[in-house]
Each structure stands twice: as C-alpha cells, then as structure tokens.
C-alpha cells in the first residue's frame, strides 16, 4: 500500500485515506481506507506511472501492509460484510484498479496477496482477468502433511480451490522453512512434494517457494531444501526421494546413507504419530523426544565417521548436525517448579555445545536463527537461561498467590486461587510459539502487532521484594520498564502496574498492553461477560473466537468493556480483570491454534507519544475467585 499512498506523504492533510479504528484514523501501523475514492485515483495514477517506467515487468503488486489494522469505517465495514471477508475492500479495489490500468496496458497484471486477513475469497465476486491473486500457505496450516489430505489444511485447501475458480491467475506463496527457528529439524519434504502436485492440479500459474531470506545462509538443510523444491517445481511428477538421494550422495559422499536415514526417521515420526508442524513450529511440538534425538546423534556420529578423512565433507556433516544441537537448546520437555526455581526437564544442550554452535555460525557467516530479532548473539543467552534454574518469586495471602519469573519477561507465570488450589493462567505449554517465553501475565510495549515486542522476552531484575509486593526493572529497546506486583487489600487478587520510560533522545510512540494466557478448563466452554461502553450486556463462550482463528475478536470503541470483564470456565473459578476505561483503546481475545487450549487475552492502552525522559503507566487488576 505505502508504495503508492504513505502516511508520511498524506496523513497530515488527509487522515481519511488511512484506517479508521475505534472511530479514529490511525497513522501508525495503519492500512488504507480503500473505499475512499481519492485513494483509488492516486493509486491508479501511480500504478500507471510504474507500468510506464518498468515496461519489462508483467505483474505489479498492490497488497496490504504486513500486519492487521484494516479500516473499520462504515463503508469499508459494509463492503467487507457484504463480501464475507476482511479482505473484501482489497479485492474490490484491485478489480477497479485492474479495470483502469487494462485500458492502457491490457497485457499487465495487478498482483495482490490473499494473506492473513485477506486469505478468504470474497463471496459473489469474480476477479478481473488482469488480477493475479497470491494465496499464502500461512500459519498454522500444516507443513508436515499434504494440503490435499491433512485436516489441519482443510481451510487452506478449500480456499485454494475456490480461488482457482474465481480468478484467472492464481499464484501461491508457499513457505518451505521454519521462520521462527531456522535451525529446528523440519520434516516437510514429503508434504512439499505432494503440495506441488496439488497446486499444479488445481491450475496454479506460478509459485514462490520462500526459504530463508537473510544474507549468510544457514538453517536446516539450507542447500538441500531449495534444490529439492526447485526440481519439483519444474516437474512435480519426478521421484522426490530420488532427487533427495542424488543431492545427499553428491554433497555428503559416504555420509549420505546415515543422513538419509535421519531424514526418513523424522518424516516417519510426524507421519506415524500424526504430528502437525506449521511455519513457526517450536522444537517442543512433539516430534523431537529425547529418544529420537539420541538416535539422531548416533546417525550423525556414523555420518562423521564415514567422512572423517575428508575435512571438507566432515565440515558439511557438522553443519548438517547443527539442528540437533539447536533443538536441544530448547526445553522440549517443559519445566517444573522446584526449590523456588523453574527446573527445565530432559536432554538440554550445554553452554559449551551452544558456544560451538554459535562459533560455527560465525565461521560460516550464518547470521540468523530466525526471521526477526534472531542474530547469533541470541544463542548464548538462551543457552544460559535453559541451563540455569531461573528463580521465581511468590507473593501470596490467604486467598491468592502469584508466582513471578523475572528471567522470562517478568511474567506472573502462575496466578492461583488458593481455596481450591486452582491456577487460572496457562503455563508450561511447551508447543506454544514462544515457549518458554509464554504463559501467565506479561506486559508488552508497542505499538505493534508483530510478535516480538519490548518486554515479552526480556530479562528483568528484582529491585524490591516482600511477601505482598514485587518490583522488577529492565531496559529494552528505547524504554526503561518497571513492573510492580502488589496484592489487593480485601480482595483475592493482584494489581500489576507497568511503567515505560523513554530513555532515547527521540520521541517514541508507545502503547502499553497487558497479555494474559488463561486456562479455565475446556476452551470452547470458557465464557466472558462484560458491559460495553454503550451499556450493552455481552456474555458468550469462546466458539466464535476459536472460529475466527488468528484474528479472534477485538472489542473497540462503544463495543469495548466498560472497565472490566469476567471469565469463567469448567474449573469452577472466576477471573475478573479490571482496568482504567479512560486509558483503554481496545481489548482482544484469540485462541489459536485451538489445540493449545489457551485463551489469549490482551488489553491495549491508548497510544501516546513519549518525549525523551517521559513515562507512561498502565495498571490493571486480576482477581481469581471460587464460584
């Protein structure tokens, strides 16, 4: 969007060109208001200029920015409802754009992404013949099993088939690596071969197989995977295993047989036990138990022995072995609470092994372990954390207890109603996307819908502690953050106050948001109730939130809770969350993937700009009461 209409150029004079959310036009992390007629005029003019300037390009893309925040103005909301997708305005817009540009350039296409909130095809719309739709095989579609047969891919499969019937040019954006963990063992070769045949069979015109994009390379089988995928993209009917064996024999020599057995073992594991991976799969997803890792070590010992007399081949095998060490850097078996500390369980790589891993990255010029915020410098802090026993601090009274872990984002990891001994927060959910930086209550500093934000993965230090209050501090990014946990007087709960101070020499746009992972029993039967700002009563279970997948439901403007909301579930405990309604921007519930049985609850403060040295505080209370 911003290649054509950017906030820097237009927002000051024309805020109406950008997303209206909660009754306000947004400058930061905004999208375009696609029903505004001026936007269509500007984009058409600039797209035509682009086509004239680049006569060799057949396709020109117009797609949303890579986050949510689509426009909710009345006309955009009406159109999206009419078309049955939050992407309705985008597909209407590109149809209009293609109609206009085709008058001068009948041979050029307008490309657009069907991605995150625009994945679903619009009802009752056929795309203009000059529109190319790029459908993305996005999280949490399964990467370990075929699109055509895996139930976790059913939604994507149905959307792909539908898109193939309503557009003349269907393209696919298919992810072939684990973007959260480039080095995590990732058995997706069999599925990839089947998926390329599926795409060909439904009439896909072209495909982008996105691997690791960072300079420097690295990652799990980062040469084998693109070679294998490219060969099959040229001809999906080729013998996929023969392609793999040919590469392994040519590249690893005498070590090929052991490495092929290792790859086969991983694929058999996810096939035989029906384990589903996605493009952000955590090493604790379930297919890397200690006994499989032990067998992998034996196979790589044999591979190294087979090429021990060839230094170049030996180093290639050692690079291929790096993912085994990487998987062991993560607590795949979870943790226990013992001796006032978290005790990570199972086989974990030592700090010496981590140092060897980081050293090999540096010697080869491998720069990243994940797509974002993942340089080699992060390897050792993770290793030191999981090789330690991070202490937790407990505050409690006769009704409630909170266990807070400074080292993993300053989380109130467990909040327990003491009469029944019921913990209301989710924790130790090893398959969670960011485990062990997951669970309990944490506070993030924004604004951003991106996943790694200030506060959620940072190490806090304890500056004051008692049985009833705890004060933590850290400095992250442009902020100094102070977190205070204090038991409530006369109520079974805790007040959590987070203060962010701008320590940079430039103004910073900030949103403080509380994020709580709740576990109140059966997810679908968990209920929320609140009174809206408009005075309406809302009470519902989580089925609609589950059905909305990644998007969940946001409650903004008059639909937002008027200062508090209450959650109940099958654990027979009630959780009340109270916040300053005047400070509230919106609240958000989501529960994805459903298999985690975790209700994610976010309360966002209004956005402010902090001058250098200026602070912003956000407080809220959590009560846990027996029903």
mmCIF file of C-alpha atoms in Angstrom, residues 184-483:
data_model
loop_
_atom_site.group_PDB
_atom_site.id
_atom_site.type_symbol
_atom_site.label_atom_id
_atom_site.label_comp_id
_atom_site.label_asym_id
_atom_site.label_seq_id
_atom_site.Cartn_x
_atom_site.Cartn_y
_atom_site.Cartn_z
ATOM 1 C CA UNK A 184 14.900 -26.557 14.011
ATOM 2 C CA UNK A 185 14.631 -30.036 12.403
ATOM 3 C CA UNK A 186 11.764 -29.604 9.970
ATOM 4 C CA UNK A 187 10.483 -32.734 8.174
ATOM 5 C CA UNK A 188 8.422 -31.134 5.398
ATOM 6 C CA UNK A 189 9.995 -32.773 2.316
ATOM 7 C CA UNK A 190 7.262 -35.361 1.704
ATOM 8 C CA UNK A 191 4.478 -32.814 2.163
ATOM 9 C CA UNK A 192 6.215 -30.344 -0.137
ATOM 10 C CA UNK A 193 6.345 -32.876 -2.965
ATOM 11 C CA UNK A 194 2.626 -33.656 -2.597
ATOM 12 C CA UNK A 195 1.704 -29.966 -2.326
ATOM 13 C CA UNK A 196 3.436 -29.032 -5.566
ATOM 14 C CA UNK A 197 1.381 -31.675 -7.367
ATOM 15 C CA UNK A 198 -1.788 -30.323 -5.738
ATOM 16 C CA UNK A 199 -1.024 -26.762 -6.862
ATOM 17 C CA UNK A 200 -0.343 -27.914 -10.411
ATOM 18 C CA UNK A 201 -3.555 -29.921 -10.493
ATOM 19 C CA UNK A 202 -5.831 -27.024 -9.467
ATOM 20 C CA UNK A 203 -4.326 -24.762 -12.117
ATOM 21 C CA UNK A 204 -1.842 -22.632 -10.171
ATOM 22 C CA UNK A 205 0.082 -20.467 -12.630
ATOM 23 C CA UNK A 206 3.214 -19.784 -10.578
ATOM 24 C CA UNK A 207 4.711 -20.271 -7.151
ATOM 25 C CA UNK A 208 7.109 -18.511 -4.819
ATOM 26 C CA UNK A 209 8.812 -21.025 -2.539
ATOM 27 C CA UNK A 210 10.035 -18.810 0.288
ATOM 28 C CA UNK A 211 13.048 -20.104 2.114
ATOM 29 C CA UNK A 212 15.445 -18.291 4.384
ATOM 30 C CA UNK A 213 15.846 -14.771 3.044
ATOM 31 C CA UNK A 214 18.689 -13.471 5.178
ATOM 32 C CA UNK A 215 22.175 -12.964 3.850
ATOM 33 C CA UNK A 216 24.657 -15.511 5.069
ATOM 34 C CA UNK A 217 22.525 -18.623 4.647
ATOM 35 C CA UNK A 218 22.486 -21.325 7.261
ATOM 36 C CA UNK A 219 19.468 -23.053 8.720
ATOM 37 C CA UNK A 220 18.398 -26.686 8.492
ATOM 38 C CA UNK A 221 19.399 -28.276 5.151
ATOM 39 C CA UNK A 222 19.523 -24.820 3.594
ATOM 40 C CA UNK A 223 21.067 -26.163 0.362
ATOM 41 C CA UNK A 224 19.124 -29.412 0.056
ATOM 42 C CA UNK A 225 15.707 -27.841 0.630
ATOM 43 C CA UNK A 226 15.723 -25.196 -2.168
ATOM 44 C CA UNK A 227 17.384 -27.654 -4.586
ATOM 45 C CA UNK A 228 14.726 -30.278 -3.882
ATOM 46 C CA UNK A 229 11.868 -27.752 -4.067
ATOM 47 C CA UNK A 230 13.095 -26.214 -7.312
ATOM 48 C CA UNK A 231 13.452 -29.588 -9.042
ATOM 49 C CA UNK A 232 9.872 -30.463 -8.089
ATOM 50 C CA UNK A 233 8.538 -27.034 -9.048
ATOM 51 C CA UNK A 234 9.878 -27.655 -12.563
ATOM 52 C CA UNK A 235 8.303 -31.122 -12.646
ATOM 53 C CA UNK A 236 6.088 -32.209 -9.712
ATOM 54 C CA UNK A 237 5.863 -35.760 -11.094
ATOM 55 C CA UNK A 238 9.540 -36.561 -10.570
ATOM 56 C CA UNK A 239 10.607 -39.133 -7.975
ATOM 57 C CA UNK A 240 11.071 -36.910 -4.932
ATOM 58 C CA UNK A 241 13.153 -39.406 -2.965
ATOM 59 C CA UNK A 242 15.475 -39.890 -5.931
ATOM 60 C CA UNK A 243 16.047 -36.125 -6.042
ATOM 61 C CA UNK A 244 16.903 -36.130 -2.345
ATOM 62 C CA UNK A 245 19.202 -39.163 -2.540
ATOM 63 C CA UNK A 246 21.016 -37.700 -5.520
ATOM 64 C CA UNK A 247 21.744 -34.469 -3.668
ATOM 65 C CA UNK A 248 22.827 -36.240 -0.476
ATOM 66 C CA UNK A 249 25.204 -38.546 -2.340
ATOM 67 C CA UNK A 250 26.757 -35.699 -4.314
ATOM 68 C CA UNK A 251 27.092 -33.310 -1.371
ATOM 69 C CA UNK A 252 27.803 -35.580 1.631
ATOM 70 C CA UNK A 253 29.562 -38.502 -0.059
ATOM 71 C CA UNK A 254 29.946 -41.534 2.172
ATOM 72 C CA UNK A 255 27.849 -39.843 4.897
ATOM 73 C CA UNK A 256 24.747 -39.755 2.663
ATOM 74 C CA UNK A 257 23.184 -43.023 3.831
ATOM 75 C CA UNK A 258 23.194 -42.042 7.522
ATOM 76 C CA UNK A 259 21.808 -38.580 6.790
ATOM 77 C CA UNK A 260 19.066 -40.056 4.591
ATOM 78 C CA UNK A 261 18.141 -42.451 7.399
ATOM 79 C CA UNK A 262 17.943 -39.470 9.777
ATOM 80 C CA UNK A 263 15.642 -37.533 7.418
ATOM 81 C CA UNK A 264 13.469 -40.627 6.933
ATOM 82 C CA UNK A 265 13.209 -41.106 10.703
ATOM 83 C CA UNK A 266 11.921 -37.552 11.183
ATOM 84 C CA UNK A 267 9.326 -37.918 8.449
ATOM 85 C CA UNK A 268 8.164 -41.307 9.742
ATOM 86 C CA UNK A 269 7.728 -39.737 13.197
ATOM 87 C CA UNK A 270 5.349 -36.986 12.054
ATOM 88 C CA UNK A 271 3.522 -39.383 9.709
ATOM 89 C CA UNK A 272 3.103 -42.287 12.117
ATOM 90 C CA UNK A 273 2.083 -40.132 15.076
ATOM 91 C CA UNK A 274 0.119 -37.530 13.095
ATOM 92 C CA UNK A 275 2.194 -34.609 14.396
ATOM 93 C CA UNK A 276 1.407 -31.306 12.723
ATOM 94 C CA UNK A 277 4.028 -28.614 12.127
ATOM 95 C CA UNK A 278 3.496 -25.056 10.965
ATOM 96 C CA UNK A 279 5.893 -22.400 9.754
ATOM 97 C CA UNK A 280 6.599 -21.216 13.329
ATOM 98 C CA UNK A 281 6.823 -24.653 14.944
ATOM 99 C CA UNK A 282 8.557 -24.792 18.311
ATOM 100 C CA UNK A 283 11.107 -27.606 18.870
ATOM 101 C CA UNK A 284 8.705 -28.845 21.567
ATOM 102 C CA UNK A 285 5.951 -29.638 19.043
ATOM 103 C CA UNK A 286 6.255 -33.326 19.941
ATOM 104 C CA UNK A 287 8.303 -34.909 17.170
ATOM 105 C CA UNK A 288 11.718 -34.449 18.844
ATOM 106 C CA UNK A 289 11.575 -36.520 22.051
ATOM 107 C CA UNK A 290 14.821 -37.355 23.812
ATOM 108 C CA UNK A 291 14.921 -40.903 22.409
ATOM 109 C CA UNK A 292 14.671 -39.648 18.823
ATOM 110 C CA UNK A 293 17.373 -37.058 19.478
ATOM 111 C CA UNK A 294 19.585 -39.812 20.889
ATOM 112 C CA UNK A 295 19.128 -41.877 17.714
ATOM 113 C CA UNK A 296 19.854 -38.788 15.604
ATOM 114 C CA UNK A 297 23.122 -38.340 17.491
ATOM 115 C CA UNK A 298 24.080 -41.929 16.668
ATOM 116 C CA UNK A 299 23.309 -41.417 12.982
ATOM 117 C CA UNK A 300 25.390 -38.252 12.804
ATOM 118 C CA UNK A 301 28.237 -39.964 14.678
ATOM 119 C CA UNK A 302 28.168 -42.581 11.917
ATOM 120 C CA UNK A 303 27.994 -39.901 9.234
ATOM 121 C CA UNK A 304 31.025 -38.073 10.667
ATOM 122 C CA UNK A 305 32.981 -41.323 10.959
ATOM 123 C CA UNK A 306 32.228 -42.137 7.312
ATOM 124 C CA UNK A 307 33.923 -38.932 6.108
ATOM 125 C CA UNK A 308 36.450 -38.467 8.896
ATOM 126 C CA UNK A 309 39.364 -38.430 6.426
ATOM 127 C CA UNK A 310 37.850 -35.656 4.283
ATOM 128 C CA UNK A 311 37.912 -32.313 6.154
ATOM 129 C CA UNK A 312 35.557 -30.564 3.737
ATOM 130 C CA UNK A 313 32.972 -33.355 3.802
ATOM 131 C CA UNK A 314 33.304 -33.626 7.572
ATOM 132 C CA UNK A 315 32.544 -29.936 7.998
ATOM 133 C CA UNK A 316 29.490 -30.274 5.749
ATOM 134 C CA UNK A 317 28.202 -33.038 8.015
ATOM 135 C CA UNK A 318 28.867 -30.953 11.129
ATOM 136 C CA UNK A 319 26.837 -28.111 9.633
ATOM 137 C CA UNK A 320 24.007 -30.564 8.885
ATOM 138 C CA UNK A 321 24.182 -31.670 12.520
ATOM 139 C CA UNK A 322 23.681 -28.146 13.900
ATOM 140 C CA UNK A 323 19.858 -28.510 14.090
ATOM 141 C CA UNK A 324 20.225 -31.363 16.588
ATOM 142 C CA UNK A 325 22.117 -29.038 18.919
ATOM 143 C CA UNK A 326 19.627 -26.243 18.244
ATOM 144 C CA UNK A 327 16.652 -28.444 19.184
ATOM 145 C CA UNK A 328 18.409 -29.343 22.429
ATOM 146 C CA UNK A 329 18.834 -25.660 23.296
ATOM 147 C CA UNK A 330 15.097 -25.560 23.976
ATOM 148 C CA UNK A 331 13.281 -27.149 26.936
ATOM 149 C CA UNK A 332 11.255 -29.569 24.824
ATOM 150 C CA UNK A 333 10.076 -31.394 27.947
ATOM 151 C CA UNK A 334 8.871 -28.307 29.791
ATOM 152 C CA UNK A 335 9.727 -27.368 33.360
ATOM 153 C CA UNK A 336 8.745 -27.978 36.949
ATOM 154 C CA UNK A 337 8.527 -25.596 39.920
ATOM 155 C CA UNK A 338 11.045 -26.830 42.469
ATOM 156 C CA UNK A 339 13.220 -25.162 45.105
ATOM 157 C CA UNK A 340 11.896 -21.678 44.249
ATOM 158 C CA UNK A 341 13.042 -22.016 40.635
ATOM 159 C CA UNK A 342 11.994 -23.341 37.248
ATOM 160 C CA UNK A 343 13.726 -26.640 36.559
ATOM 161 C CA UNK A 344 13.916 -27.385 32.819
ATOM 162 C CA UNK A 345 13.491 -31.077 32.081
ATOM 163 C CA UNK A 346 15.107 -33.607 29.754
ATOM 164 C CA UNK A 347 18.114 -33.531 27.459
ATOM 165 C CA UNK A 348 19.358 -29.957 27.045
ATOM 166 C CA UNK A 349 22.478 -28.825 25.186
ATOM 167 C CA UNK A 350 25.248 -27.485 27.401
ATOM 168 C CA UNK A 351 26.595 -23.950 27.180
ATOM 169 C CA UNK A 352 29.773 -25.436 25.677
ATOM 170 C CA UNK A 353 27.728 -27.008 22.871
ATOM 171 C CA UNK A 354 25.910 -23.707 22.380
ATOM 172 C CA UNK A 355 29.222 -21.885 22.101
ATOM 173 C CA UNK A 356 30.379 -24.373 19.472
ATOM 174 C CA UNK A 357 27.095 -23.852 17.586
ATOM 175 C CA UNK A 358 27.499 -20.053 17.667
ATOM 176 C CA UNK A 359 31.135 -20.346 16.640
ATOM 177 C CA UNK A 360 30.249 -22.466 13.620
ATOM 178 C CA UNK A 361 27.622 -19.894 12.616
ATOM 179 C CA UNK A 362 30.226 -17.148 12.772
ATOM 180 C CA UNK A 363 32.882 -19.115 10.869
ATOM 181 C CA UNK A 364 30.462 -19.791 8.021
ATOM 182 C CA UNK A 365 28.915 -16.325 8.010
ATOM 183 C CA UNK A 366 25.496 -17.628 9.124
ATOM 184 C CA UNK A 367 23.815 -14.613 10.665
ATOM 185 C CA UNK A 368 20.302 -15.514 11.825
ATOM 186 C CA UNK A 369 18.487 -18.234 13.726
ATOM 187 C CA UNK A 370 15.007 -16.862 12.917
ATOM 188 C CA UNK A 371 13.268 -14.354 10.716
ATOM 189 C CA UNK A 372 13.155 -11.452 13.174
ATOM 190 C CA UNK A 373 15.345 -10.385 16.099
ATOM 191 C CA UNK A 374 17.399 -13.550 15.786
ATOM 192 C CA UNK A 375 21.088 -12.860 15.397
ATOM 193 C CA UNK A 376 23.826 -15.214 16.509
ATOM 194 C CA UNK A 377 24.183 -13.110 19.655
ATOM 195 C CA UNK A 378 20.921 -14.623 20.961
ATOM 196 C CA UNK A 379 22.241 -18.187 21.078
ATOM 197 C CA UNK A 380 24.237 -17.920 24.283
ATOM 198 C CA UNK A 381 21.617 -16.062 26.387
ATOM 199 C CA UNK A 382 19.078 -18.778 25.563
ATOM 200 C CA UNK A 383 21.605 -21.487 26.411
ATOM 201 C CA UNK A 384 22.458 -19.856 29.713
ATOM 202 C CA UNK A 385 18.772 -19.499 30.595
ATOM 203 C CA UNK A 386 17.835 -23.135 29.934
ATOM 204 C CA UNK A 387 20.990 -24.408 31.627
ATOM 205 C CA UNK A 388 20.133 -22.430 34.742
ATOM 206 C CA UNK A 389 17.253 -22.710 37.153
ATOM 207 C CA UNK A 390 15.581 -19.287 36.844
ATOM 208 C CA UNK A 391 14.223 -18.269 40.241
ATOM 209 C CA UNK A 392 10.643 -17.238 40.779
ATOM 210 C CA UNK A 393 9.258 -15.009 43.500
ATOM 211 C CA UNK A 394 5.943 -15.653 45.221
ATOM 212 C CA UNK A 395 3.544 -13.116 46.675
ATOM 213 C CA UNK A 396 0.537 -14.541 48.500
ATOM 214 C CA UNK A 397 -2.150 -14.044 51.059
ATOM 215 C CA UNK A 398 -4.896 -16.351 52.274
ATOM 216 C CA UNK A 399 -6.888 -16.061 49.007
ATOM 217 C CA UNK A 400 -4.492 -15.695 46.091
ATOM 218 C CA UNK A 401 -0.914 -16.470 45.061
ATOM 219 C CA UNK A 402 1.171 -15.152 42.168
ATOM 220 C CA UNK A 403 4.440 -16.779 41.069
ATOM 221 C CA UNK A 404 6.560 -14.323 39.068
ATOM 222 C CA UNK A 405 9.643 -15.196 36.977
ATOM 223 C CA UNK A 406 11.902 -12.189 36.280
ATOM 224 C CA UNK A 407 14.117 -14.017 33.760
ATOM 225 C CA UNK A 408 11.392 -14.815 31.210
ATOM 226 C CA UNK A 409 9.801 -11.447 30.572
ATOM 227 C CA UNK A 410 8.892 -10.599 34.160
ATOM 228 C CA UNK A 411 5.818 -12.819 33.947
ATOM 229 C CA UNK A 412 3.286 -13.551 36.641
ATOM 230 C CA UNK A 413 3.502 -17.114 35.389
ATOM 231 C CA UNK A 414 1.014 -18.665 37.815
ATOM 232 C CA UNK A 415 -1.934 -16.897 39.426
ATOM 233 C CA UNK A 416 -3.697 -19.305 41.775
ATOM 234 C CA UNK A 417 -6.981 -19.132 43.670
ATOM 235 C CA UNK A 418 -5.788 -20.678 46.916
ATOM 236 C CA UNK A 419 -9.014 -22.008 48.447
ATOM 237 C CA UNK A 420 -9.433 -24.520 45.639
ATOM 238 C CA UNK A 421 -5.799 -24.595 44.575
ATOM 239 C CA UNK A 422 -6.791 -23.659 41.007
ATOM 240 C CA UNK A 423 -4.269 -21.922 38.759
ATOM 241 C CA UNK A 424 -6.146 -19.707 36.283
ATOM 242 C CA UNK A 425 -3.231 -18.913 33.972
ATOM 243 C CA UNK A 426 -1.817 -21.208 31.313
ATOM 244 C CA UNK A 427 1.854 -22.091 31.756
ATOM 245 C CA UNK A 428 4.308 -24.818 30.765
ATOM 246 C CA UNK A 429 2.572 -25.131 27.379
ATOM 247 C CA UNK A 430 5.649 -26.411 25.591
ATOM 248 C CA UNK A 431 4.273 -26.338 21.984
ATOM 249 C CA UNK A 432 3.444 -22.630 22.348
ATOM 250 C CA UNK A 433 5.039 -20.493 19.661
ATOM 251 C CA UNK A 434 7.392 -18.691 22.090
ATOM 252 C CA UNK A 435 7.896 -21.270 24.813
ATOM 253 C CA UNK A 436 9.405 -20.823 27.386
ATOM 254 C CA UNK A 437 8.633 -17.096 26.897
ATOM 255 C CA UNK A 438 4.939 -17.830 27.200
ATOM 256 C CA UNK A 439 2.193 -18.177 29.762
ATOM 257 C CA UNK A 440 0.844 -16.173 32.658
ATOM 258 C CA UNK A 441 0.586 -12.389 32.500
ATOM 259 C CA UNK A 442 3.121 -10.234 30.719
ATOM 260 C CA UNK A 443 3.110 -6.636 29.562
ATOM 261 C CA UNK A 444 4.351 -5.510 26.165
ATOM 262 C CA UNK A 445 5.310 -2.082 24.891
ATOM 263 C CA UNK A 446 4.325 -1.135 21.331
ATOM 264 C CA UNK A 447 2.762 -0.128 19.149
ATOM 265 C CA UNK A 448 2.979 -3.286 17.092
ATOM 266 C CA UNK A 449 1.022 -6.351 16.078
ATOM 267 C CA UNK A 450 4.318 -8.087 15.401
ATOM 268 C CA UNK A 451 5.243 -10.962 17.629
ATOM 269 C CA UNK A 452 8.482 -9.926 19.352
ATOM 270 C CA UNK A 453 7.870 -6.681 21.185
ATOM 271 C CA UNK A 454 9.578 -4.866 24.015
ATOM 272 C CA UNK A 455 9.064 -6.607 27.341
ATOM 273 C CA UNK A 456 7.864 -10.094 26.473
ATOM 274 C CA UNK A 457 11.278 -11.801 26.151
ATOM 275 C CA UNK A 458 13.417 -9.554 28.300
ATOM 276 C CA UNK A 459 15.323 -10.313 31.485
ATOM 277 C CA UNK A 460 14.088 -8.322 34.477
ATOM 278 C CA UNK A 461 15.969 -7.664 37.689
ATOM 279 C CA UNK A 462 14.362 -7.681 41.111
ATOM 280 C CA UNK A 463 14.728 -4.307 42.855
ATOM 281 C CA UNK A 464 12.332 -4.842 45.791
ATOM 282 C CA UNK A 465 10.553 -7.896 47.139
ATOM 283 C CA UNK A 466 8.308 -8.875 50.032
ATOM 284 C CA UNK A 467 5.542 -11.389 50.664
ATOM 285 C CA UNK A 468 2.962 -8.946 49.302
ATOM 286 C CA UNK A 469 4.800 -6.896 46.651
ATOM 287 C CA UNK A 470 7.459 -7.321 43.986
ATOM 288 C CA UNK A 471 9.174 -4.655 41.851
ATOM 289 C CA UNK A 472 11.082 -5.585 38.667
ATOM 290 C CA UNK A 473 13.011 -3.429 36.212
ATOM 291 C CA UNK A 474 14.640 -3.847 32.816
ATOM 292 C CA UNK A 475 15.816 -1.751 29.914
ATOM 293 C CA UNK A 476 14.805 -2.885 26.440
ATOM 294 C CA UNK A 477 14.936 -1.024 23.167
ATOM 295 C CA UNK A 478 14.151 2.623 23.781
ATOM 296 C CA UNK A 479 12.462 2.003 27.115
ATOM 297 C CA UNK A 480 13.194 1.515 30.783
ATOM 298 C CA UNK A 481 10.380 -0.669 32.132
ATOM 299 C CA UNK A 482 9.268 -1.026 35.735
ATOM 300 C CA UNK A 483 6.806 -3.747 36.754
#
